[in-house]
Coordinates of C-alpha atoms in Angstrom, one line a residue:
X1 CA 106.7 151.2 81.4
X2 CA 108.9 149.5 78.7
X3 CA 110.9 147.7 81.3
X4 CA 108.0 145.9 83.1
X5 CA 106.7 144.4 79.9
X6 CA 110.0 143.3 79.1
X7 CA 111.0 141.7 82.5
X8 CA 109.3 138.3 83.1
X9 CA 109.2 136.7 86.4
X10 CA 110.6 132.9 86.6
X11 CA 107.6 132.1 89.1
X12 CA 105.7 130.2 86.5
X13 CA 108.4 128.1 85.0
X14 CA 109.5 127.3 88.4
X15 CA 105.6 126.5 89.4
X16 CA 105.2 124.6 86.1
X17 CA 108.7 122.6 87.0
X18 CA 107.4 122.0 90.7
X19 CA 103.7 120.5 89.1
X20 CA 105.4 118.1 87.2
X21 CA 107.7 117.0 89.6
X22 CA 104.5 116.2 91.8
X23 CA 102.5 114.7 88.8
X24 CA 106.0 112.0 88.4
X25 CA 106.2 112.1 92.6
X26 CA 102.3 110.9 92.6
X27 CA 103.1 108.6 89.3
X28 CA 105.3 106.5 91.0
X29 CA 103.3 106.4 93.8
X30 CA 100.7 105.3 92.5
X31 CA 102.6 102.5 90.7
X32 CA 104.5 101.3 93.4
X33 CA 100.8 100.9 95.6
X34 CA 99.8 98.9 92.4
X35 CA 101.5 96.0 93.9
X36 CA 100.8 95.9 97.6
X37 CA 96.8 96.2 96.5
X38 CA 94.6 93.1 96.9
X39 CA 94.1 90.8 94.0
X40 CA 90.7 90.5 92.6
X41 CA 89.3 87.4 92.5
X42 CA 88.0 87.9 88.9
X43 CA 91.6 88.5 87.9
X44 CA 93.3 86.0 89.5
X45 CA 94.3 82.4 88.0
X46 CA 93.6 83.0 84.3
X47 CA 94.2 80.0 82.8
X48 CA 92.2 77.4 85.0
X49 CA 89.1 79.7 84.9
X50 CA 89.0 79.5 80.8
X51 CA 89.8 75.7 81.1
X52 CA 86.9 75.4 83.7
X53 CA 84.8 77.5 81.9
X54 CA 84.7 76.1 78.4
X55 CA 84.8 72.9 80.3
X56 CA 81.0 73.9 81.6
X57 CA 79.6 75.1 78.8
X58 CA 80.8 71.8 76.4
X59 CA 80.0 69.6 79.3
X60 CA 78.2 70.3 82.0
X61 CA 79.3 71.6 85.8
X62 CA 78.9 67.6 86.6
X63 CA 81.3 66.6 84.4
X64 CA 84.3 69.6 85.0
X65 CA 84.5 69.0 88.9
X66 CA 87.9 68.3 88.1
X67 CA 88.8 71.9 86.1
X68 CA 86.7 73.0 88.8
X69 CA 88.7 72.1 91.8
X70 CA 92.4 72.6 89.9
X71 CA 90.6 76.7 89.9
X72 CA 89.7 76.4 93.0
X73 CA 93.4 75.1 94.1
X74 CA 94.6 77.7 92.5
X75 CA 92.9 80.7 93.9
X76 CA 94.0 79.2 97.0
X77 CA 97.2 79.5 96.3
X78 CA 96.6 83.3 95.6
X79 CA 95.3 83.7 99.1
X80 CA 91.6 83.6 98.3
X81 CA 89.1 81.9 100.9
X82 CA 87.3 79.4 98.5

């Protein structure tokens, strides 16, 4: 009785090793997919969208077609149909 409490099995440790190797495995997975997603549209081309933004709500829509169409040139150049 006195041995089998004192002997531990290495079965968890090696099962605890083997999770974490598949939790780093499905990290860098899930990293490396990061780049071949889609961009979203709301995401994309940062800077003309505040510049025609702020142009709108100072201005007007009628009098930012200029900031309008640089954003739209942009997202063009991300691949966007607009």
């Amino acid at each position: 009785m006195g041995s089998a409490v004192s002997t531990q099995d290495p079965a968890p440790t090696t099962a605890l090793s083997e999770s974490q190797q598949n939790q780093e495995s499905t990290t860098a997975k899930t990293s490396a997919s990061d780049d071949t997603k889609p961009k979203k549209i709301c995401c994309a081309c940062p800077d003309t969208k505040k510049q025609r933004d702020e142009c709108i709500v100072e201005h007007g829509e009628a009098a930012c077609t200029k900031w309008i169409e640089a954003h739209r040139e942009c997202l063009r150049a991300e691949g966007f149909n607009v």
